[in-house]
mmCIF file of C-alpha atoms in Angstrom:
data_model
loop_
_atom_site.group_PDB
_atom_site.id
_atom_site.type_symbol
_atom_site.label_atom_id
_atom_site.label_comp_id
_atom_site.label_asym_id
_atom_site.label_seq_id
_atom_site.Cartn_x
_atom_site.Cartn_y
_atom_site.Cartn_z
ATOM 1 C CA GLN A 1 64.411 127.110 90.818
ATOM 2 C CA SER A 2 67.671 125.671 89.528
ATOM 3 C CA ALA A 3 67.886 124.343 85.990
ATOM 4 C CA LEU A 4 69.437 121.038 87.079
ATOM 5 C CA THR A 5 67.746 118.890 89.714
ATOM 6 C CA GLN A 6 69.686 117.359 92.573
ATOM 7 C CA PRO A 7 68.459 115.664 95.748
ATOM 8 C CA ALA A 8 68.505 118.091 98.651
ATOM 9 C CA SER A 9 70.420 115.729 100.878
ATOM 10 C CA VAL A 10 72.166 112.379 101.015
ATOM 11 C CA SER A 11 73.948 110.625 103.816
ATOM 12 C CA GLY A 12 76.253 107.707 104.406
ATOM 13 C CA TYR A 13 78.578 106.119 106.911
ATOM 14 C CA PRO A 14 82.341 106.360 106.785
ATOM 15 C CA GLY A 15 83.767 103.891 104.311
ATOM 16 C CA GLN A 16 80.539 103.579 102.356
ATOM 17 C CA SER A 17 79.836 104.823 98.833
ATOM 18 C CA ILE A 18 77.143 107.304 97.905
ATOM 19 C CA THR A 19 75.875 108.638 94.585
ATOM 20 C CA ILE A 20 74.427 112.074 93.899
ATOM 21 C CA SER A 21 72.272 112.467 90.816
ATOM 22 C CA CYS A 22 71.877 115.557 88.681
ATOM 23 C CA THR A 23 68.976 115.556 86.242
ATOM 24 C CA GLY A 24 68.768 117.968 83.351
ATOM 25 C CA THR A 25 67.269 117.914 79.886
ATOM 26 C CA SER A 26 68.168 117.218 76.277
ATOM 27 C CA ASN A 27 69.281 120.864 76.093
ATOM 28 C CA ASP A 28 72.046 120.538 78.651
ATOM 29 C CA ILE A 29 73.279 117.291 80.189
ATOM 30 C CA GLY A 30 71.771 115.207 77.419
ATOM 31 C CA LEU A 31 73.354 117.342 74.717
ATOM 32 C CA TYR A 32 76.875 117.991 75.956
ATOM 33 C CA ASN A 33 79.588 115.999 77.676
ATOM 34 C CA LEU A 34 80.300 119.160 79.621
ATOM 35 C CA VAL A 35 79.268 118.372 83.169
ATOM 36 C CA SER A 36 81.334 119.383 86.151
ATOM 37 C CA TRP A 37 80.959 118.794 89.870
ATOM 38 C CA TYR A 38 81.953 121.059 92.734
ATOM 39 C CA GLN A 39 82.398 120.538 96.443
ATOM 40 C CA GLN A 40 81.769 123.402 98.833
ATOM 41 C CA HIS A 41 82.513 123.404 102.542
ATOM 42 C CA PRO A 42 80.718 126.008 104.688
ATOM 43 C CA GLY A 43 82.167 129.457 104.276
ATOM 44 C CA LYS A 44 84.492 128.379 101.492
ATOM 45 C CA ALA A 45 84.565 128.789 97.747
ATOM 46 C CA PRO A 46 83.542 125.837 95.578
ATOM 47 C CA LYS A 47 86.234 123.365 94.536
ATOM 48 C CA LEU A 48 86.275 121.568 91.186
ATOM 49 C CA LEU A 49 86.043 117.785 91.638
ATOM 50 C CA ILE A 50 85.121 116.460 88.191
ATOM 51 C CA TYR A 51 85.044 118.050 84.741
ATOM 52 C CA GLU A 52 83.799 116.901 81.342
ATOM 53 C CA VAL A 53 81.601 114.270 83.023
ATOM 54 C CA SER A 54 84.328 111.998 84.386
ATOM 55 C CA LYS A 55 87.758 113.657 84.343
ATOM 56 C CA TRP A 56 89.760 114.561 87.431
ATOM 57 C CA PRO A 57 91.564 117.861 87.836
ATOM 58 C CA SER A 58 95.046 117.618 89.212
ATOM 59 C CA GLY A 59 95.101 116.874 92.929
ATOM 60 C CA VAL A 60 91.570 115.520 93.273
ATOM 61 C CA SER A 61 91.164 112.090 94.810
ATOM 62 C CA ASN A 62 89.935 109.260 92.608
ATOM 63 C CA ARG A 63 87.430 108.455 95.357
ATOM 64 C CA PHE A 64 85.306 110.935 93.453
ATOM 65 C CA SER A 65 84.022 109.716 90.108
ATOM 66 C CA GLY A 66 81.536 111.003 87.571
ATOM 67 C CA SER A 67 79.314 109.492 84.931
ATOM 68 C CA LYS A 68 76.397 110.337 82.687
ATOM 69 C CA SER A 69 73.455 108.508 81.194
ATOM 70 C CA GLY A 70 70.995 110.340 79.020
ATOM 71 C CA ASN A 71 69.907 113.528 80.760
ATOM 72 C CA THR A 72 71.278 112.518 84.149
ATOM 73 C CA ALA A 73 74.781 112.896 85.491
ATOM 74 C CA SER A 74 76.024 111.269 88.672
ATOM 75 C CA LEU A 75 78.788 111.827 91.192
ATOM 76 C CA THR A 76 79.902 108.837 93.222
ATOM 77 C CA ILE A 77 82.019 109.182 96.343
ATOM 78 C CA SER A 78 83.596 105.979 97.545
ATOM 79 C CA GLY A 79 85.212 105.318 100.914
ATOM 80 C CA LEU A 80 83.338 108.157 102.587
ATOM 81 C CA GLN A 81 85.385 110.257 104.961
ATOM 82 C CA ALA A 82 84.317 112.807 107.538
ATOM 83 C CA ASP A 83 85.798 115.629 105.476
ATOM 84 C CA ASP A 84 83.530 114.732 102.560
ATOM 85 C CA GLU A 85 80.664 116.313 104.496
ATOM 86 C CA ALA A 86 79.869 119.336 102.335
ATOM 87 C CA ASP A 87 77.558 120.668 99.648
ATOM 88 C CA TYR A 88 77.932 119.310 96.133
ATOM 89 C CA TYR A 89 76.860 121.069 92.941
ATOM 90 C CA CYS A 90 76.621 119.869 89.383
ATOM 91 C CA CYS A 91 77.047 122.200 86.443
ATOM 92 C CA SER A 92 76.433 121.828 82.731
ATOM 93 C CA LYS A 93 76.709 123.739 79.521
ATOM 94 C CA SER A 94 73.256 124.559 78.259
ATOM 95 C CA LEU A 95 71.539 125.437 75.013
ATOM 96 C CA SER A 96 68.774 127.136 76.963
ATOM 97 C CA HIS A 97 67.954 130.796 76.446
ATOM 98 C CA THR A 98 68.346 131.256 80.196
ATOM 99 C CA GLY A 99 72.105 130.936 80.033
ATOM 100 C CA ILE A 100 74.898 128.854 78.604
ATOM 101 C CA VAL A 101 75.935 127.563 82.026
ATOM 102 C CA VAL A 102 73.514 126.104 84.552
ATOM 103 C CA PHE A 103 74.012 124.793 88.071
ATOM 104 C CA GLY A 104 72.092 122.292 90.102
ATOM 105 C CA GLY A 105 70.411 123.226 93.333
ATOM 106 C CA GLY A 106 73.046 121.501 95.418
ATOM 107 C CA THR A 107 73.097 118.409 97.619
ATOM 108 C CA ARG A 108 74.116 118.403 101.265
ATOM 109 C CA LEU A 109 76.136 115.306 102.096
ATOM 110 C CA THR A 110 76.088 114.215 105.726
ATOM 111 C CA VAL A 111 78.619 111.669 106.913
ATOM 112 C CA LEU A 112 76.915 109.826 109.762
ATOM 113 C CA GLU B 1 100.235 130.314 93.017
ATOM 114 C CA VAL B 2 96.989 131.121 91.242
ATOM 115 C CA GLN B 3 94.938 133.720 93.050
ATOM 116 C CA LEU B 4 91.679 135.481 92.333
ATOM 117 C CA VAL B 5 90.657 138.254 94.701
ATOM 118 C CA GLU B 6 87.285 139.939 94.507
ATOM 119 C CA SER B 7 86.733 143.408 95.905
ATOM 120 C CA GLY B 8 84.086 146.090 95.922
ATOM 121 C CA GLY B 9 81.375 144.321 97.882
ATOM 122 C CA LEU B 10 79.253 146.800 99.832
ATOM 123 C CA VAL B 11 75.841 147.540 101.247
ATOM 124 C CA VAL B 12 73.883 149.387 98.558
ATOM 125 C CA GLN B 13 70.326 150.629 98.363
ATOM 126 C CA PRO B 14 67.767 149.140 95.974
ATOM 127 C CA GLY B 15 68.089 150.778 92.584
ATOM 128 C CA GLY B 16 71.732 151.543 93.156
ATOM 129 C CA SER B 17 74.840 150.525 91.255
ATOM 130 C CA LEU B 18 78.054 148.802 92.192
ATOM 131 C CA ARG B 19 81.217 147.652 90.467
ATOM 132 C CA LEU B 20 83.043 144.523 91.580
ATOM 133 C CA SER B 21 86.641 143.817 90.685
ATOM 134 C CA CYS B 22 88.484 140.530 90.374
ATOM 135 C CA ALA B 23 92.274 140.766 90.534
ATOM 136 C CA ALA B 24 94.130 137.758 89.171
ATOM 137 C CA SER B 25 97.681 136.560 89.625
ATOM 138 C CA GLY B 26 99.815 133.464 89.236
ATOM 139 C CA PHE B 27 98.760 132.519 85.704
ATOM 140 C CA PRO B 28 98.824 134.036 82.179
ATOM 141 C CA PHE B 29 95.692 136.081 82.661
ATOM 142 C CA ASN B 30 95.113 136.940 79.014
ATOM 143 C CA ASP B 31 94.956 133.240 78.096
ATOM 144 C CA PHE B 32 91.807 132.461 80.070
ATOM 145 C CA SER B 33 88.117 133.231 80.176
ATOM 146 C CA ILE B 34 86.768 134.436 83.508
ATOM 147 C CA HIS B 35 83.274 133.830 84.892
ATOM 148 C CA TRP B 36 81.172 135.414 87.627
ATOM 149 C CA VAL B 37 79.024 133.175 89.820
ATOM 150 C CA ARG B 38 76.947 134.225 92.799
ATOM 151 C CA GLN B 39 75.487 132.466 95.794
ATOM 152 C CA THR B 40 72.551 133.814 97.711
ATOM 153 C CA PRO B 41 72.499 133.165 101.461
ATOM 154 C CA GLY B 42 71.878 129.489 102.113
ATOM 155 C CA LYS B 43 71.134 128.785 98.498
ATOM 156 C CA SER B 44 72.606 127.428 95.311
ATOM 157 C CA LEU B 45 75.194 128.741 92.935
ATOM 158 C CA GLU B 46 73.978 130.865 90.053
ATOM 159 C CA TRP B 47 76.084 131.469 86.975
ATOM 160 C CA LEU B 48 76.016 135.109 85.904
ATOM 161 C CA CYS B 49 78.337 135.765 82.998
ATOM 162 C CA LEU B 50 81.635 135.119 81.315
ATOM 163 C CA ILE B 51 84.171 137.118 79.371
ATOM 164 C CA ASN B 52 86.620 135.520 76.982
ATOM 165 C CA LYS B 53 90.354 135.987 77.146
ATOM 166 C CA ARG B 54 90.449 138.933 74.753
ATOM 167 C CA GLY B 55 87.412 140.585 76.249
ATOM 168 C CA ASP B 56 85.534 140.711 72.967
ATOM 169 C CA VAL B 57 83.016 137.961 73.687
ATOM 170 C CA THR B 58 80.648 137.948 76.641
ATOM 171 C CA TYR B 59 77.707 135.815 77.688
ATOM 172 C CA TYR B 60 75.122 136.565 80.376
ATOM 173 C CA ALA B 61 72.436 134.734 82.262
ATOM 174 C CA ASP B 62 69.061 135.770 80.941
ATOM 175 C CA SER B 63 67.845 136.429 84.476
ATOM 176 C CA LEU B 64 70.095 139.489 84.735
ATOM 177 C CA ARG B 65 67.874 141.304 82.228
ATOM 178 C CA GLY B 66 70.725 143.448 80.958
ATOM 179 C CA ARG B 67 71.504 144.990 84.341
ATOM 180 C CA PHE B 68 75.043 143.607 84.650
ATOM 181 C CA THR B 69 78.041 144.204 82.395
ATOM 182 C CA VAL B 70 81.320 142.297 82.512
ATOM 183 C CA SER B 71 84.600 143.729 81.241
ATOM 184 C CA ARG B 72 88.305 143.108 81.644
ATOM 185 C CA ASP B 73 91.600 144.949 81.520
ATOM 186 C CA ASN B 74 94.354 142.521 80.608
ATOM 187 C CA SER B 75 97.015 145.152 81.363
ATOM 188 C CA GLN B 76 95.804 145.131 84.988
ATOM 189 C CA ASN B 77 95.022 141.391 85.181
ATOM 190 C CA SER B 78 91.535 142.326 86.265
ATOM 191 C CA VAL B 79 87.919 141.596 85.463
ATOM 192 C CA PHE B 80 85.050 143.856 86.439
ATOM 193 C CA LEU B 81 81.341 143.358 87.006
ATOM 194 C CA GLN B 82 79.272 146.503 86.727
ATOM 195 C CA MET B 83 75.881 146.016 88.372
ATOM 196 C CA SER B 84 73.016 148.466 88.076
ATOM 197 C CA SER B 85 69.361 148.701 89.107
ATOM 198 C CA LEU B 86 70.187 146.450 92.019
ATOM 199 C CA GLU B 87 67.373 144.584 93.729
ATOM 200 C CA THR B 88 67.172 142.946 97.139
ATOM 201 C CA GLU B 89 67.306 139.600 95.330
ATOM 202 C CA ASP B 90 70.829 140.484 94.172
ATOM 203 C CA THR B 91 72.077 140.135 97.738
ATOM 204 C CA ALA B 92 74.687 137.393 97.486
ATOM 205 C CA ILE B 93 78.320 136.438 97.600
ATOM 206 C CA TYR B 94 79.843 137.111 94.198
ATOM 207 C CA TYR B 95 82.673 134.873 93.031
ATOM 208 C CA CYS B 96 84.947 135.227 90.040
ATOM 209 C CA ALA B 97 86.258 131.959 88.664
ATOM 210 C CA LYS B 98 88.882 130.980 86.137
ATOM 211 C CA GLU B 99 87.923 128.666 83.328
ATOM 212 C CA MET B 100 90.123 125.611 83.035
ATOM 213 C CA ARG B 101 92.421 125.437 80.018
ATOM 214 C CA GLY B 102 91.099 123.465 77.080
ATOM 215 C CA THR B 103 87.593 123.120 78.468
ATOM 216 C CA GLN B 104 84.369 124.775 77.462
ATOM 217 C CA PHE B 105 82.538 127.064 79.830
ATOM 218 C CA VAL B 106 81.712 124.904 82.847
ATOM 219 C CA SER B 107 85.036 123.851 84.366
ATOM 220 C CA PHE B 108 86.234 126.419 86.894
ATOM 221 C CA ASP B 109 89.508 125.312 88.413
ATOM 222 C CA TYR B 110 90.156 128.366 90.579
ATOM 223 C CA TRP B 111 87.749 130.571 92.470
ATOM 224 C CA GLY B 112 88.141 133.704 94.517
ATOM 225 C CA ARG B 113 86.953 133.907 98.112
ATOM 226 C CA GLY B 114 83.974 135.991 97.082
ATOM 227 C CA ALA B 115 82.673 139.507 97.683
ATOM 228 C CA LEU B 116 79.519 140.088 99.696
ATOM 229 C CA VAL B 117 76.986 142.410 98.133
ATOM 230 C CA THR B 118 74.030 143.412 100.271
ATOM 231 C CA VAL B 119 71.145 145.298 98.706
ATOM 232 C CA SER B 120 69.057 146.848 101.431
ATOM 233 C CA SER B 121 67.406 150.109 102.325
#
């Protein structure tokens, strides 16, 4: 069981916006502004989309945006495109004894 | 071009040991922390460990129960993951990932393609 909770799947039509939630605790997401999001296409390595809650790494589209409220972080993808179909993972620094970095269970995005 | 290349993935029997390597290029290797993350078939990512740029600070996931050890050789631009007492549950793709400059712990801007480790009798 992953430390951060994400919905197993979300879906949307091209051009629409979707939001993926990532729920943690006061020992991780609620404590640190150190949340990142990754996109992973089948058979590929993860790709960094968002870091430190809402910042974009160089080369990442601003169609991807991040936010945080309390113990929950969110990734919003606007103007859905077919290539956005992938798995998405959140990640946070953690104070937990289980490890200083924790991932979410992942969300499969289907573009209808 | 930044590259991370994992090697050493094999089929190993339960109880066995294995050492993975991560060869880095295209960036000042001794300026960055490196992490190991694994992904079991069809499942989520699991953070395993990190080693700081000098190699004198390491952190591990508690779930590893002391079975894995991370090290680095900055003269070879390489990081190593020594795994022992392997269990079938350790079957996974193992990725090394570079920590992004100026961030803390959770921002990995470059990943390798992964090394497949299969633990089976």
